[in-house]
Amino acid sequence: MAELLQIKSQVKEFQQEYVDKNSYAEENRQKENQAATRIQSWFRACKVRAYLSHLHKQAVIIQKIWRGFTARARFRQMVKAAYFIMKMNFYEEMAVRIQRRWRGFFVRKYIHNFYARKSYLEGVSQKNELVRQELDELEELQKRERDCLEMVKEQTAKVYQAYRLHHLLSTKQCPGVFNSPFRPAPHEMEQLLRQVKYQAPTRLAHRGRSSLLGMPGPAAPSFPGTPGSPWIKNTRTCSSSRPILHPIACKKEQSQFREPGEVWEQHVHCPDLTLRLQTSHTHLEEAQKQLRQQEGTGSMLHHLSHSRSSFTHPAYAKSFR
Amino acid sequence: MSQRQIIQVFEQYQKARMQFVQTVADLASRPQNIEILHNAGVMSMLRPLMLDVVPSIQQTAALALGRLADHSDDLAEAVVKEDILPQLVHSLSLQNRFYKKAAAFVLRAVAKHSPELSQSVVASGGVDALVLCLEEFDPGVKEAAAWALGYIARHNALLAQSVVDAGAVPLLVMCLLEPELALKRIAASTLSDISKHTPELAQTVVDNGAIAHLAQMILNPDAKLKRQVFSALSQISKHSVSLAELVIEAEIFPAAVACLRDPDEYVKKNVTTLMREVVQHTPELSQVIVNCGGMAAVIDYLGNCSGNLRLPGIMMLGYVAAHSENLAMAVILSKGVPQLALCLSEESDHTMKAATVWSIGQIGHHTPEHAKAVATANLLPKLLELYMDASSSEDLQAKCKKALKSILQKCTYLPGLEPLLYDAPSNILKHVVCQFSKVLPHDSKARRLFVTSGGLKKVQEIQAEPGSPLQEHINAINSCFPEEIVRYYSPGYSEVLLERLENYQPA
């Protein structure tokens, strides 16, 4: 029983202790709970951190390896590209050299050819010289031709003069105007007069003048000496084998037409057709009377000749004017 | 009264009319009588005589009328006012050839004075009647008709167009083939007058085959014909490149150069005009002419003639040189520059001088070689003188300035540039100094010459605004020489030295 009492007294202490402990525990529960939570959380955090850093390290390793891989690939690519560019530059430089040479050659040969230009300019100078010479010669030739023509014209004029003045030729009895006895030798006109052959003027006078040129002229190289010159005797220069013929009487070229008024008049003019004489039938006696009045001035000879040769033409035998 | 006596009255009247008309025609051939005749009312007297029964009176009356109208403007207007033209035109188709000749003469005499009178001739149907006359056999009639058409077409493009519309051109080209020289001359002259106005008219003339026939007549000995032929060809070729090429294709060129030594001066002038008209279009055409030696011939021609006749030759040289630098070099090699210098000094007319200056500018502006050729002929001081001369016309001054500027920009021949340092105005001077500043840095001999000839001294004396291009060039020149020399030559240096002398204290 003692124990029971002890235990019963202890129960109370025990209960008290239990209550005290509970209340004590109750008091510290919050604090201890919080502390426990803190410790747990901290521990958990450490765990997680360790895990995270582990993960990070793994990630870094992966990234490191990956980056190295890609960088090396890029580098290889860059090396290839740089190599390619170097090659291209080289080729381009070589191409530029070729093009430079080619362009220089092409331009110098075809576009700005110095030697061609030089030879062209030389050619132009030579051509100019040539042309100047030729033109000088041509001018000379033309001038000579013109002088020749002038001279021939003069000569023909002189011969024509001589032809018209043939009557001034000197005779045995009486020296002519151009053959003055005080001169040492006769004037050239005198020579011309002696050479000119007088011909009664025919219708050919116009044409014949142009064939005067058989005359020995001083410088007439290019003239065809006509064989039959009607005015000049003794043409010494032309060949004497050909017989000198009279010029062919060619038809006279139609000269200026008559005035139309004249022709009209001729057509329209009333002919006076009569059987009567145009002159009066006492014409002869009247004429003789007139003459007798003028006998003192005229000689007997004139009177005689007049009376023999005078007779009137009958009017109707007269043709129209 | 018997029949005979009555007829005698008519005969007397006819003789009187004939005598009147013949005397008036003779009087009208002397200019001093014209005024008196006009005041006496000859026009109204002649008008009924043109309708006279007797053909010879009609013809003589027409001749007298033509001579009167030929002499003066007022009489030609009186002819138009008196309404004589329609009846003239009407009887042109009816009468014989002497009348046609006289009537064509009247139309020509009226048309030659002014475009209005020609217009009245055209309005009265004169052109068609004249074209009908061109189909006649008689060469005299054709000549008179062609001459009248030429005078009508001469005035302006409209009248020429009316002549062409009447179908005159084929007939005129056929007239070129006729044997009579006078007819050929007149036909060529009329074709020239027609084609001078517009390219279309020239094309019409060319389409009728005129060029080939004209080209055949180039070597004809008659001088007046050659004048007209060359004038016609030059009027055709002046309008466009294709026409000029057609003319060249007719192969006139080596032969036409020979005509430059013809004794007749107008033939030579017209050949040179033809060359000028051809050359002005393209370099290839100029090349053709240079290659056949035309340049030398033209330069000799310039030496032989004087006055206004030189103008086409000078302009031709200018046009050739303008195209390219090797053509300009060809001009220089053919001794063109001394000849142009002679022309410049001999001619006193300002238009001629302006043309010469222009040609010189065209020759010299290509490269330094060309500019040197111009400078050695001593032309730069002359150009400057003409520019500065107050009595030069504005055109001449403008051309001188342009030529000087363009030549100076290429000139590196320093002895030629030096005279210009002294007298030139500032706008020319800056180009001169610019050229010096380009050449002096590289050539030591030139620097020495520049100093000894007094050029450096002159350059120092030039006053220019700082910052202007002139000042920059002067600085560039000064930098080619050592300091002391530049200071020595600067103006007022002797005063500076004397001042230093005064301030100097002997030690």
JSON list of C-alpha atoms in Angstrom, two decimals, chain B residues 288-467:
[
{"chain": "B", "resi": 288, "resn": "VAL", "atom": "CA", "xyz": [35.81, 62.70, -147.70]},
{"chain": "B", "resi": 289, "resn": "ILE", "atom": "CA", "xyz": [36.72, 66.24, -148.59]},
{"chain": "B", "resi": 290, "resn": "VAL", "atom": "CA", "xyz": [39.99, 66.26, -146.67]},
{"chain": "B", "resi": 291, "resn": "ASN", "atom": "CA", "xyz": [41.02, 62.97, -148.23]},
{"chain": "B", "resi": 292, "resn": "CYS", "atom": "CA", "xyz": [40.63, 64.25, -151.75]},
{"chain": "B", "resi": 293, "resn": "GLY", "atom": "CA", "xyz": [42.92, 67.18, -151.04]},
{"chain": "B", "resi": 294, "resn": "GLY", "atom": "CA", "xyz": [40.21, 69.81, -150.80]},
{"chain": "B", "resi": 295, "resn": "MET", "atom": "CA", "xyz": [41.83, 71.43, -147.78]},
{"chain": "B", "resi": 296, "resn": "ALA", "atom": "CA", "xyz": [44.99, 72.45, -149.59]},
{"chain": "B", "resi": 297, "resn": "ALA", "atom": "CA", "xyz": [43.04, 73.80, -152.53]},
{"chain": "B", "resi": 298, "resn": "VAL", "atom": "CA", "xyz": [40.79, 75.90, -150.29]},
{"chain": "B", "resi": 299, "resn": "ILE", "atom": "CA", "xyz": [43.74, 77.30, -148.36]},
{"chain": "B", "resi": 300, "resn": "ASP", "atom": "CA", "xyz": [45.44, 78.30, -151.60]},
{"chain": "B", "resi": 301, "resn": "TYR", "atom": "CA", "xyz": [42.19, 79.86, -152.73]},
{"chain": "B", "resi": 302, "resn": "LEU", "atom": "CA", "xyz": [42.06, 81.91, -149.53]},
{"chain": "B", "resi": 303, "resn": "GLY", "atom": "CA", "xyz": [45.52, 83.16, -150.31]},
{"chain": "B", "resi": 304, "resn": "ASN", "atom": "CA", "xyz": [44.58, 84.23, -153.80]},
{"chain": "B", "resi": 305, "resn": "CYS", "atom": "CA", "xyz": [41.35, 86.08, -153.25]},
{"chain": "B", "resi": 306, "resn": "SER", "atom": "CA", "xyz": [40.27, 88.86, -150.98]},
{"chain": "B", "resi": 307, "resn": "GLY", "atom": "CA", "xyz": [37.26, 90.41, -149.37]},
{"chain": "B", "resi": 308, "resn": "ASN", "atom": "CA", "xyz": [33.88, 88.77, -149.02]},
{"chain": "B", "resi": 309, "resn": "LEU", "atom": "CA", "xyz": [34.88, 85.92, -151.31]},
{"chain": "B", "resi": 310, "resn": "ARG", "atom": "CA", "xyz": [36.94, 84.46, -148.51]},
{"chain": "B", "resi": 311, "resn": "LEU", "atom": "CA", "xyz": [34.05, 83.90, -146.14]},
{"chain": "B", "resi": 312, "resn": "PRO", "atom": "CA", "xyz": [32.92, 80.44, -147.27]},
{"chain": "B", "resi": 313, "resn": "GLY", "atom": "CA", "xyz": [36.51, 79.18, -147.23]},
{"chain": "B", "resi": 314, "resn": "ILE", "atom": "CA", "xyz": [37.12, 80.42, -143.71]},
{"chain": "B", "resi": 315, "resn": "MET", "atom": "CA", "xyz": [33.89, 78.92, -142.44]},
{"chain": "B", "resi": 316, "resn": "MET", "atom": "CA", "xyz": [34.70, 75.64, -144.14]},
{"chain": "B", "resi": 317, "resn": "LEU", "atom": "CA", "xyz": [38.00, 75.39, -142.26]},
{"chain": "B", "resi": 318, "resn": "GLY", "atom": "CA", "xyz": [36.17, 76.12, -139.02]},
{"chain": "B", "resi": 319, "resn": "TYR", "atom": "CA", "xyz": [33.55, 73.45, -139.60]},
{"chain": "B", "resi": 320, "resn": "VAL", "atom": "CA", "xyz": [36.13, 70.81, -140.53]},
{"chain": "B", "resi": 321, "resn": "ALA", "atom": "CA", "xyz": [38.23, 71.54, -137.47]},
{"chain": "B", "resi": 322, "resn": "ALA", "atom": "CA", "xyz": [35.19, 71.53, -135.20]},
{"chain": "B", "resi": 323, "resn": "HIS", "atom": "CA", "xyz": [34.41, 67.85, -135.73]},
{"chain": "B", "resi": 324, "resn": "SER", "atom": "CA", "xyz": [37.42, 66.11, -134.26]},
{"chain": "B", "resi": 325, "resn": "GLU", "atom": "CA", "xyz": [40.97, 66.68, -133.25]},
{"chain": "B", "resi": 326, "resn": "ASN", "atom": "CA", "xyz": [42.62, 64.76, -136.06]},
{"chain": "B", "resi": 327, "resn": "LEU", "atom": "CA", "xyz": [40.68, 66.76, -138.64]},
{"chain": "B", "resi": 328, "resn": "ALA", "atom": "CA", "xyz": [41.81, 69.91, -136.84]},
{"chain": "B", "resi": 329, "resn": "MET", "atom": "CA", "xyz": [45.35, 68.58, -137.01]},
{"chain": "B", "resi": 330, "resn": "ALA", "atom": "CA", "xyz": [44.87, 67.99, -140.73]},
{"chain": "B", "resi": 331, "resn": "VAL", "atom": "CA", "xyz": [43.86, 71.64, -141.08]},
{"chain": "B", "resi": 332, "resn": "ILE", "atom": "CA", "xyz": [46.96, 72.72, -139.20]},
{"chain": "B", "resi": 333, "resn": "LEU", "atom": "CA", "xyz": [49.20, 70.52, -141.32]},
{"chain": "B", "resi": 334, "resn": "SER", "atom": "CA", "xyz": [47.75, 71.93, -144.51]},
{"chain": "B", "resi": 335, "resn": "LYS", "atom": "CA", "xyz": [49.07, 75.32, -143.38]},
{"chain": "B", "resi": 336, "resn": "GLY", "atom": "CA", "xyz": [45.67, 76.62, -142.44]},
{"chain": "B", "resi": 337, "resn": "VAL", "atom": "CA", "xyz": [46.68, 78.62, -139.37]},
{"chain": "B", "resi": 338, "resn": "PRO", "atom": "CA", "xyz": [49.11, 81.07, -141.06]},
{"chain": "B", "resi": 339, "resn": "GLN", "atom": "CA", "xyz": [46.52, 81.62, -143.77]},
{"chain": "B", "resi": 340, "resn": "LEU", "atom": "CA", "xyz": [43.83, 82.40, -141.20]},
{"chain": "B", "resi": 341, "resn": "ALA", "atom": "CA", "xyz": [46.23, 84.76, -139.47]},
{"chain": "B", "resi": 342, "resn": "LEU", "atom": "CA", "xyz": [46.73, 86.58, -142.78]},
{"chain": "B", "resi": 343, "resn": "CYS", "atom": "CA", "xyz": [42.99, 86.77, -143.32]},
{"chain": "B", "resi": 344, "resn": "LEU", "atom": "CA", "xyz": [42.53, 88.17, -139.84]},
{"chain": "B", "resi": 345, "resn": "SER", "atom": "CA", "xyz": [45.04, 90.91, -140.43]},
{"chain": "B", "resi": 346, "resn": "GLU", "atom": "CA", "xyz": [43.99, 91.77, -143.97]},
{"chain": "B", "resi": 347, "resn": "GLU", "atom": "CA", "xyz": [40.23, 91.86, -143.63]},
{"chain": "B", "resi": 348, "resn": "SER", "atom": "CA", "xyz": [38.59, 94.86, -142.07]},
{"chain": "B", "resi": 349, "resn": "ASP", "atom": "CA", "xyz": [34.98, 93.75, -142.11]},
{"chain": "B", "resi": 350, "resn": "HIS", "atom": "CA", "xyz": [33.80, 92.68, -138.66]},
{"chain": "B", "resi": 351, "resn": "THR", "atom": "CA", "xyz": [31.70, 89.73, -139.79]},
{"chain": "B", "resi": 352, "resn": "MET", "atom": "CA", "xyz": [34.71, 88.33, -141.64]},
{"chain": "B", "resi": 353, "resn": "LYS", "atom": "CA", "xyz": [36.89, 88.83, -138.61]},
{"chain": "B", "resi": 354, "resn": "ALA", "atom": "CA", "xyz": [34.31, 87.17, -136.40]},
{"chain": "B", "resi": 355, "resn": "ALA", "atom": "CA", "xyz": [34.20, 84.16, -138.72]},
{"chain": "B", "resi": 356, "resn": "THR", "atom": "CA", "xyz": [38.00, 83.94, -138.77]},
{"chain": "B", "resi": 357, "resn": "VAL", "atom": "CA", "xyz": [38.18, 84.17, -135.00]},
{"chain": "B", "resi": 358, "resn": "TRP", "atom": "CA", "xyz": [35.58, 81.43, -134.67]},
{"chain": "B", "resi": 359, "resn": "SER", "atom": "CA", "xyz": [37.53, 79.16, -137.01]},
{"chain": "B", "resi": 360, "resn": "ILE", "atom": "CA", "xyz": [40.72, 79.76, -135.08]},
{"chain": "B", "resi": 361, "resn": "GLY", "atom": "CA", "xyz": [38.90, 78.89, -131.87]},
{"chain": "B", "resi": 362, "resn": "GLN", "atom": "CA", "xyz": [37.62, 75.64, -133.38]},
{"chain": "B", "resi": 363, "resn": "ILE", "atom": "CA", "xyz": [41.10, 74.67, -134.48]},
{"chain": "B", "resi": 364, "resn": "GLY", "atom": "CA", "xyz": [42.87, 75.49, -131.25]},
{"chain": "B", "resi": 365, "resn": "HIS", "atom": "CA", "xyz": [40.59, 74.15, -128.57]},
{"chain": "B", "resi": 366, "resn": "HIS", "atom": "CA", "xyz": [41.22, 70.41, -128.89]},
{"chain": "B", "resi": 367, "resn": "THR", "atom": "CA", "xyz": [44.60, 69.60, -127.36]},
{"chain": "B", "resi": 368, "resn": "PRO", "atom": "CA", "xyz": [47.77, 71.36, -126.26]},
{"chain": "B", "resi": 369, "resn": "GLU", "atom": "CA", "xyz": [49.33, 70.55, -129.64]},
{"chain": "B", "resi": 370, "resn": "HIS", "atom": "CA", "xyz": [46.64, 72.45, -131.42]},
{"chain": "B", "resi": 371, "resn": "ALA", "atom": "CA", "xyz": [46.79, 75.33, -128.98]},
{"chain": "B", "resi": 372, "resn": "LYS", "atom": "CA", "xyz": [50.53, 75.47, -129.49]},
{"chain": "B", "resi": 373, "resn": "ALA", "atom": "CA", "xyz": [50.10, 75.68, -133.25]},
{"chain": "B", "resi": 374, "resn": "VAL", "atom": "CA", "xyz": [47.74, 78.62, -132.77]},
{"chain": "B", "resi": 375, "resn": "ALA", "atom": "CA", "xyz": [50.02, 80.29, -130.25]},
{"chain": "B", "resi": 376, "resn": "THR", "atom": "CA", "xyz": [53.14, 80.00, -132.39]},
{"chain": "B", "resi": 377, "resn": "ALA", "atom": "CA", "xyz": [51.36, 81.82, -135.19]},
{"chain": "B", "resi": 378, "resn": "ASN", "atom": "CA", "xyz": [51.19, 84.72, -132.77]},
{"chain": "B", "resi": 379, "resn": "LEU", "atom": "CA", "xyz": [47.43, 84.74, -132.79]},
{"chain": "B", "resi": 380, "resn": "LEU", "atom": "CA", "xyz": [46.75, 85.01, -129.07]},
{"chain": "B", "resi": 381, "resn": "PRO", "atom": "CA", "xyz": [47.83, 88.66, -128.71]},
{"chain": "B", "resi": 382, "resn": "LYS", "atom": "CA", "xyz": [45.82, 89.48, -131.83]},
{"chain": "B", "resi": 383, "resn": "LEU", "atom": "CA", "xyz": [42.74, 87.84, -130.41]},
{"chain": "B", "resi": 384, "resn": "LEU", "atom": "CA", "xyz": [43.21, 89.72, -127.18]},
{"chain": "B", "resi": 385, "resn": "GLU", "atom": "CA", "xyz": [43.59, 92.96, -129.06]},
{"chain": "B", "resi": 386, "resn": "LEU", "atom": "CA", "xyz": [40.39, 92.39, -130.98]},
{"chain": "B", "resi": 387, "resn": "TYR", "atom": "CA", "xyz": [38.60, 91.54, -127.75]},
{"chain": "B", "resi": 388, "resn": "MET", "atom": "CA", "xyz": [39.77, 94.68, -126.03]},
{"chain": "B", "resi": 389, "resn": "ASP", "atom": "CA", "xyz": [39.21, 96.98, -128.98]},
{"chain": "B", "resi": 390, "resn": "ALA", "atom": "CA", "xyz": [36.21, 99.17, -128.27]},
{"chain": "B", "resi": 391, "resn": "SER", "atom": "CA", "xyz": [35.34, 99.54, -131.93]},
{"chain": "B", "resi": 392, "resn": "SER", "atom": "CA", "xyz": [34.81, 95.80, -132.44]},
{"chain": "B", "resi": 393, "resn": "SER", "atom": "CA", "xyz": [31.22, 94.74, -132.81]},
{"chain": "B", "resi": 394, "resn": "GLU", "atom": "CA", "xyz": [29.60, 92.77, -129.97]},
{"chain": "B", "resi": 395, "resn": "ASP", "atom": "CA", "xyz": [29.52, 89.61, -132.00]},
{"chain": "B", "resi": 396, "resn": "LEU", "atom": "CA", "xyz": [33.24, 89.91, -132.68]},
{"chain": "B", "resi": 397, "resn": "GLN", "atom": "CA", "xyz": [34.03, 90.51, -129.03]},
{"chain": "B", "resi": 398, "resn": "ALA", "atom": "CA", "xyz": [31.92, 87.59, -127.87]},
{"chain": "B", "resi": 399, "resn": "LYS", "atom": "CA", "xyz": [33.57, 85.27, -130.38]},
{"chain": "B", "resi": 400, "resn": "CYS", "atom": "CA", "xyz": [37.04, 86.48, -129.44]},
{"chain": "B", "resi": 401, "resn": "LYS", "atom": "CA", "xyz": [36.35, 85.86, -125.80]},
{"chain": "B", "resi": 402, "resn": "LYS", "atom": "CA", "xyz": [35.02, 82.37, -126.41]},
{"chain": "B", "resi": 403, "resn": "ALA", "atom": "CA", "xyz": [37.91, 81.45, -128.68]},
{"chain": "B", "resi": 404, "resn": "LEU", "atom": "CA", "xyz": [40.48, 82.84, -126.25]},
{"chain": "B", "resi": 405, "resn": "LYS", "atom": "CA", "xyz": [38.98, 80.99, -123.31]},
{"chain": "B", "resi": 406, "resn": "SER", "atom": "CA", "xyz": [38.81, 77.67, -125.11]},
{"chain": "B", "resi": 407, "resn": "ILE", "atom": "CA", "xyz": [42.33, 77.93, -126.51]},
{"chain": "B", "resi": 408, "resn": "LEU", "atom": "CA", "xyz": [43.83, 79.15, -123.26]},
{"chain": "B", "resi": 409, "resn": "GLN", "atom": "CA", "xyz": [42.40, 76.25, -121.32]},
{"chain": "B", "resi": 410, "resn": "LYS", "atom": "CA", "xyz": [44.54, 73.91, -123.38]},
{"chain": "B", "resi": 411, "resn": "CYS", "atom": "CA", "xyz": [47.57, 76.03, -124.07]},
{"chain": "B", "resi": 412, "resn": "THR", "atom": "CA", "xyz": [50.80, 74.94, -122.39]},
{"chain": "B", "resi": 413, "resn": "TYR", "atom": "CA", "xyz": [53.15, 76.84, -124.66]},
{"chain": "B", "resi": 414, "resn": "LEU", "atom": "CA", "xyz": [54.51, 79.39, -122.22]},
{"chain": "B", "resi": 415, "resn": "PRO", "atom": "CA", "xyz": [56.30, 81.82, -124.58]},
{"chain": "B", "resi": 416, "resn": "GLY", "atom": "CA", "xyz": [52.98, 82.26, -126.31]},
{"chain": "B", "resi": 417, "resn": "LEU", "atom": "CA", "xyz": [51.18, 82.93, -123.06]},
{"chain": "B", "resi": 418, "resn": "GLU", "atom": "CA", "xyz": [53.57, 85.52, -121.72]},
{"chain": "B", "resi": 419, "resn": "PRO", "atom": "CA", "xyz": [52.49, 88.51, -123.81]},
{"chain": "B", "resi": 420, "resn": "LEU", "atom": "CA", "xyz": [49.00, 87.94, -122.49]},
{"chain": "B", "resi": 421, "resn": "LEU", "atom": "CA", "xyz": [50.07, 88.55, -118.91]},
{"chain": "B", "resi": 422, "resn": "TYR", "atom": "CA", "xyz": [50.53, 92.20, -119.55]},
{"chain": "B", "resi": 423, "resn": "ASP", "atom": "CA", "xyz": [47.38, 93.52, -121.11]},
{"chain": "B", "resi": 424, "resn": "ALA", "atom": "CA", "xyz": [44.66, 91.07, -120.39]},
{"chain": "B", "resi": 425, "resn": "PRO", "atom": "CA", "xyz": [41.55, 91.90, -118.40]},
{"chain": "B", "resi": 426, "resn": "SER", "atom": "CA", "xyz": [40.95, 89.82, -115.30]},
{"chain": "B", "resi": 427, "resn": "ASN", "atom": "CA", "xyz": [38.59, 87.27, -116.76]},
{"chain": "B", "resi": 428, "resn": "ILE", "atom": "CA", "xyz": [41.16, 86.29, -119.38]},
{"chain": "B", "resi": 429, "resn": "LEU", "atom": "CA", "xyz": [44.03, 86.72, -116.98]},
{"chain": "B", "resi": 430, "resn": "LYS", "atom": "CA", "xyz": [42.78, 84.07, -114.62]},
{"chain": "B", "resi": 431, "resn": "HIS", "atom": "CA", "xyz": [42.96, 81.46, -117.37]},
{"chain": "B", "resi": 432, "resn": "VAL", "atom": "CA", "xyz": [46.46, 82.54, -118.32]},
{"chain": "B", "resi": 433, "resn": "VAL", "atom": "CA", "xyz": [47.66, 82.39, -114.75]},
{"chain": "B", "resi": 434, "resn": "CYS", "atom": "CA", "xyz": [45.91, 79.05, -114.29]},
{"chain": "B", "resi": 435, "resn": "GLN", "atom": "CA", "xyz": [47.88, 77.62, -117.20]},
{"chain": "B", "resi": 436, "resn": "PHE", "atom": "CA", "xyz": [51.12, 78.95, -115.76]},
{"chain": "B", "resi": 437, "resn": "SER", "atom": "CA", "xyz": [50.31, 77.39, -112.43]},
{"chain": "B", "resi": 438, "resn": "LYS", "atom": "CA", "xyz": [49.80, 74.05, -114.14]},
{"chain": "B", "resi": 439, "resn": "VAL", "atom": "CA", "xyz": [53.01, 74.05, -116.12]},
{"chain": "B", "resi": 440, "resn": "LEU", "atom": "CA", "xyz": [55.55, 75.74, -113.84]},
{"chain": "B", "resi": 441, "resn": "PRO", "atom": "CA", "xyz": [55.67, 73.19, -111.01]},
{"chain": "B", "resi": 442, "resn": "HIS", "atom": "CA", "xyz": [57.01, 70.56, -113.36]},
{"chain": "B", "resi": 443, "resn": "ASP", "atom": "CA", "xyz": [59.41, 72.32, -115.67]},
{"chain": "B", "resi": 444, "resn": "SER", "atom": "CA", "xyz": [62.56, 73.93, -114.29]},
{"chain": "B", "resi": 445, "resn": "LYS", "atom": "CA", "xyz": [63.69, 75.50, -117.52]},
{"chain": "B", "resi": 446, "resn": "ALA", "atom": "CA", "xyz": [60.31, 77.13, -117.87]},
{"chain": "B", "resi": 447, "resn": "ARG", "atom": "CA", "xyz": [60.65, 78.51, -114.34]},
{"chain": "B", "resi": 448, "resn": "ARG", "atom": "CA", "xyz": [63.97, 80.03, -115.18]},
{"chain": "B", "resi": 449, "resn": "LEU", "atom": "CA", "xyz": [62.60, 81.57, -118.32]},
{"chain": "B", "resi": 450, "resn": "PHE", "atom": "CA", "xyz": [59.61, 82.82, -116.43]},
{"chain": "B", "resi": 451, "resn": "VAL", "atom": "CA", "xyz": [61.78, 84.66, -113.96]},
{"chain": "B", "resi": 452, "resn": "THR", "atom": "CA", "xyz": [64.20, 86.12, -116.44]},
{"chain": "B", "resi": 453, "resn": "SER", "atom": "CA", "xyz": [61.56, 87.33, -118.82]},
{"chain": "B", "resi": 454, "resn": "GLY", "atom": "CA", "xyz": [59.83, 89.32, -116.12]},
{"chain": "B", "resi": 455, "resn": "GLY", "atom": "CA", "xyz": [56.78, 87.13, -115.86]},
{"chain": "B", "resi": 456, "resn": "LEU", "atom": "CA", "xyz": [57.16, 86.55, -112.14]},
{"chain": "B", "resi": 457, "resn": "LYS", "atom": "CA", "xyz": [57.39, 90.27, -111.56]},
{"chain": "B", "resi": 458, "resn": "LYS", "atom": "CA", "xyz": [54.20, 90.78, -113.48]},
{"chain": "B", "resi": 459, "resn": "VAL", "atom": "CA", "xyz": [52.42, 88.05, -111.59]},
{"chain": "B", "resi": 460, "resn": "GLN", "atom": "CA", "xyz": [53.32, 89.71, -108.31]},
{"chain": "B", "resi": 461, "resn": "GLU", "atom": "CA", "xyz": [51.84, 92.93, -109.52]},
{"chain": "B", "resi": 462, "resn": "ILE", "atom": "CA", "xyz": [48.48, 91.34, -110.19]},
{"chain": "B", "resi": 463, "resn": "GLN", "atom": "CA", "xyz": [45.99, 92.21, -107.51]},
{"chain": "B", "resi": 464, "resn": "ALA", "atom": "CA", "xyz": [43.41, 89.62, -106.78]},
{"chain": "B", "resi": 465, "resn": "GLU", "atom": "CA", "xyz": [40.84, 89.14, -104.05]},
{"chain": "B", "resi": 466, "resn": "PRO", "atom": "CA", "xyz": [42.02, 86.58, -101.55]},
{"chain": "B", "resi": 467, "resn": "GLY", "atom": "CA", "xyz": [40.15, 83.33, -101.95]}
]
